[in-house]
Amino acid sequence: MVYIDNLVAQEVLDSRGNPTVKATAVLSDGTVASAIVPSGASTGKKEALELRDGDERFFGKGVLKACENIEVAIADELVGLSPYNQAQIDNILKELDGTPNYSKLGANAVLGVSMAVARAAAKSLNLPLYRYLGGSNAIVLPTPMLNIINGGAHANNDVDIQEYMIMPIAFDDFKEALRAGAEIYQTLKKVLSEEGHSTALGDEGGFAPNFKNNIEPIEYILRATEQAGYKPGEEIKIALDAASSEFYKDGKYVLEGEGKEFTKEELVDFYASLVEKYPIASIEDGMAEDDWEGWKLLTQRLGDKIQLVGDDLFVTNKDILAEGIEKGVANAILIKPNQIGTVSQTMETVRLAQRNSYRTIMSHRSGESEDAFIADFAVALNTGQIKTGAPARGERTAKYNRLLEIERDLVFGEYIAKELFK
Ligand code: PGA
Ligand code: ZN
């Protein structure tokens, strides 16, 4: 019987140069596999806790305690167990911590181990990770949401909306969809630079110049799309992540780019006018995580026209999602494993969403690494969509490139963007 022989942890760097956890699982059959935990900037209040040392190293952001928790407390419990029962492993992690948000061991320690064990198990069985986690039903290549203009907490410009993404929908496979995305990205770079804009990049690889307001980036993206030879609306849709909790102050939405404070009703009107005018297929965190009333208004107004995604709102938590389903709030959920803490809990949340016809979007964090776990995870769970930044910068392309590999390997792979966004 193969068992977990050892767990090793190391402090490594993420794409912003901050420390993060790399966990390695060593199995008794000699298999060694690692995973690196990502880290967000515009985090939801109810996310699982990212344990940081808080001392002088790395301005308090060190993760040596989380690493020690892996090598001592967690290893004590898991060494000797079978790596092939992910639910059992994850349950033990949950019980060992004992808090609802992993504030004892740190969700960064817990998720690192959860992912490393899954990857080691897959490797030792000679299965690709997506097949190990998803079984024979893992077939859907996700529609990418490519973030090509960055604002908000991910950039130094005065754009309030955090992410302007393109979704290549009218394509037969992932490879061609990604090509369209990359061609539009390159064309956008040319268009911006011709008009004297900076083409420096934000945290997720999108361009991050200053714009007149929050609408101008959409106009640039439409121009770049056409210049690259694609039809906006028909072939390419736009998706926004407002990350509006970041600009929600004292019950008002303060948009610096518009030079205006919006009430929830006015903000809903603003989004409705954008949807009227532009080919927008998806808005994420249109309303703040604490503004459930605003979320209800938004869902009533636009819920049957476009995808409304809860990120900070649901924080990949199945109990909060259940509340949202009951109250008729949003119609899609962003899935970030480090918001909830383990591979199994992430799967539970995805299943709950799918049973209730809420769309699911696997997602990276703004602080990422070369680890492409979420690419496999998206296919394993047939999430249908993935958000993993611009088609540029190694930590983002690692995921897209892994999906290219998976698509090549899959005999019955399906790219269902046309069906999802007709
Ligand atoms: P974060 O941003 O990783 O900084 O939280 C991603 C998002 O808001 O979707
Ligand atoms: Zn978001």
mmCIF file of N, CA and C and ligand atoms in Angstrom, residues 16 39-44 47 153-154 162-163 204 241 243 284-285 311-312 334 336 339 363-367 387, ligand 1:
data_model
loop_
_atom_site.group_PDB
_atom_site.id
_atom_site.type_symbol
_atom_site.label_atom_id
_atom_site.label_comp_id
_atom_site.label_asym_id
_atom_site.label_seq_id
_atom_site.Cartn_x
_atom_site.Cartn_y
_atom_site.Cartn_z
ATOM 1 N N ARG A 16 4.405 38.813 -7.486
ATOM 2 C CA ARG A 16 4.606 40.195 -7.033
ATOM 3 C C ARG A 16 5.869 40.334 -6.196
ATOM 4 N N SER A 39 -1.852 34.153 -4.073
ATOM 5 C CA SER A 39 -2.246 35.145 -3.072
ATOM 6 C C SER A 39 -2.945 36.338 -3.718
ATOM 7 N N GLY A 40 -4.065 36.774 -3.143
ATOM 8 C CA GLY A 40 -4.840 37.864 -3.731
ATOM 9 C C GLY A 40 -4.459 39.233 -3.187
ATOM 10 N N ALA A 41 -4.932 40.298 -3.899
ATOM 11 C CA ALA A 41 -4.742 41.678 -3.418
ATOM 12 C C ALA A 41 -6.083 42.286 -3.030
ATOM 13 N N SER A 42 -7.106 42.051 -3.870
ATOM 14 C CA SER A 42 -8.438 42.564 -3.536
ATOM 15 C C SER A 42 -9.227 41.414 -2.926
ATOM 16 N N THR A 43 -8.882 41.088 -1.686
ATOM 17 C CA THR A 43 -9.442 39.879 -1.070
ATOM 18 C C THR A 43 -10.805 40.150 -0.433
ATOM 19 N N GLY A 44 -11.644 39.129 -0.446
ATOM 20 C CA GLY A 44 -12.936 39.206 0.225
ATOM 21 C C GLY A 44 -12.737 39.064 1.730
ATOM 22 N N GLU A 47 -12.733 35.429 3.247
ATOM 23 C CA GLU A 47 -11.809 34.413 2.740
ATOM 24 C C GLU A 47 -11.119 33.683 3.893
ATOM 25 N N ALA A 153 -7.015 47.691 -7.730
ATOM 26 C CA ALA A 153 -5.904 47.336 -6.846
ATOM 27 C C ALA A 153 -4.742 46.664 -7.587
ATOM 28 N N HIS A 154 -4.927 46.383 -8.880
ATOM 29 C CA HIS A 154 -3.886 45.677 -9.635
ATOM 30 C C HIS A 154 -3.033 46.606 -10.487
ATOM 31 N N GLN A 162 -11.501 46.913 -11.954
ATOM 32 C CA GLN A 162 -10.226 46.200 -11.796
ATOM 33 C C GLN A 162 -9.786 45.442 -13.042
ATOM 34 N N GLU A 163 -10.743 44.857 -13.766
ATOM 35 C CA GLU A 163 -10.362 43.987 -14.881
ATOM 36 C C GLU A 163 -11.268 44.173 -16.089
ATOM 37 N N GLU A 204 -1.751 41.436 -13.395
ATOM 38 C CA GLU A 204 -2.209 40.221 -14.089
ATOM 39 C C GLU A 204 -1.832 40.227 -15.562
ATOM 40 N N ASP A 241 -14.512 42.803 -14.306
ATOM 41 C CA ASP A 241 -14.531 42.562 -12.858
ATOM 42 C C ASP A 241 -14.406 43.919 -12.195
ATOM 43 N N ALA A 243 -14.748 44.506 -9.032
ATOM 44 C CA ALA A 243 -14.168 44.382 -7.680
ATOM 45 C C ALA A 243 -14.639 45.557 -6.823
ATOM 46 N N GLU A 284 -18.400 40.813 -12.930
ATOM 47 C CA GLU A 284 -18.046 40.190 -11.644
ATOM 48 C C GLU A 284 -18.013 41.252 -10.550
ATOM 49 N N ASP A 285 -18.459 40.870 -9.363
ATOM 50 C CA ASP A 285 -18.479 41.785 -8.219
ATOM 51 C C ASP A 285 -18.921 43.194 -8.608
ATOM 52 N N ASP A 311 -17.544 36.976 -6.581
ATOM 53 C CA ASP A 311 -16.189 36.585 -6.172
ATOM 54 C C ASP A 311 -16.026 36.915 -4.676
ATOM 55 N N ASP A 312 -15.730 38.182 -4.361
ATOM 56 C CA ASP A 312 -15.677 38.589 -2.942
ATOM 57 C C ASP A 312 -16.993 38.259 -2.239
ATOM 58 N N LEU A 334 -17.206 32.745 -8.913
ATOM 59 C CA LEU A 334 -15.787 32.601 -9.178
ATOM 60 C C LEU A 334 -15.238 31.574 -8.196
ATOM 61 N N LYS A 336 -11.972 30.162 -6.397
ATOM 62 C CA LYS A 336 -10.563 30.343 -6.052
ATOM 63 C C LYS A 336 -10.251 29.410 -4.876
ATOM 64 N N GLN A 339 -9.441 30.700 -1.424
ATOM 65 C CA GLN A 339 -10.438 31.415 -0.621
ATOM 66 C C GLN A 339 -11.077 30.479 0.397
ATOM 67 N N SER A 363 -10.492 30.298 -11.128
ATOM 68 C CA SER A 363 -9.726 31.555 -11.162
ATOM 69 C C SER A 363 -8.381 31.493 -10.466
ATOM 70 N N HIS A 364 -7.433 32.191 -11.051
ATOM 71 C CA HIS A 364 -6.126 32.476 -10.439
ATOM 72 C C HIS A 364 -6.285 33.565 -9.371
ATOM 73 N N ARG A 365 -5.181 34.002 -8.778
ATOM 74 C CA ARG A 365 -5.144 35.212 -7.934
ATOM 75 C C ARG A 365 -4.204 36.211 -8.608
ATOM 76 N N SER A 366 -4.259 37.450 -8.154
ATOM 77 C CA SER A 366 -3.352 38.436 -8.762
ATOM 78 C C SER A 366 -1.891 38.116 -8.429
ATOM 79 N N GLY A 367 -1.632 37.537 -7.263
ATOM 80 C CA GLY A 367 -0.292 37.054 -6.930
ATOM 81 C C GLY A 367 -0.239 35.577 -7.282
ATOM 82 N N LYS A 387 -10.470 32.097 -15.526
ATOM 83 C CA LYS A 387 -9.950 33.460 -15.534
ATOM 84 C C LYS A 387 -8.515 33.360 -15.034
HETATM 85 P P1 PGA B 1 -7.216 39.162 -6.373
HETATM 86 O O1 PGA B 1 -8.002 39.610 -7.671
HETATM 87 O O2 PGA B 1 -6.521 37.893 -6.639
HETATM 88 O O3 PGA B 1 -6.293 40.334 -6.141
HETATM 89 O O4 PGA B 1 -8.251 39.038 -5.289
HETATM 90 C C1 PGA B 1 -8.666 38.716 -8.501
HETATM 91 C C2 PGA B 1 -10.147 39.026 -8.547
HETATM 92 O O5 PGA B 1 -10.637 39.958 -7.880
HETATM 93 O O6 PGA B 1 -10.865 38.327 -9.250
#
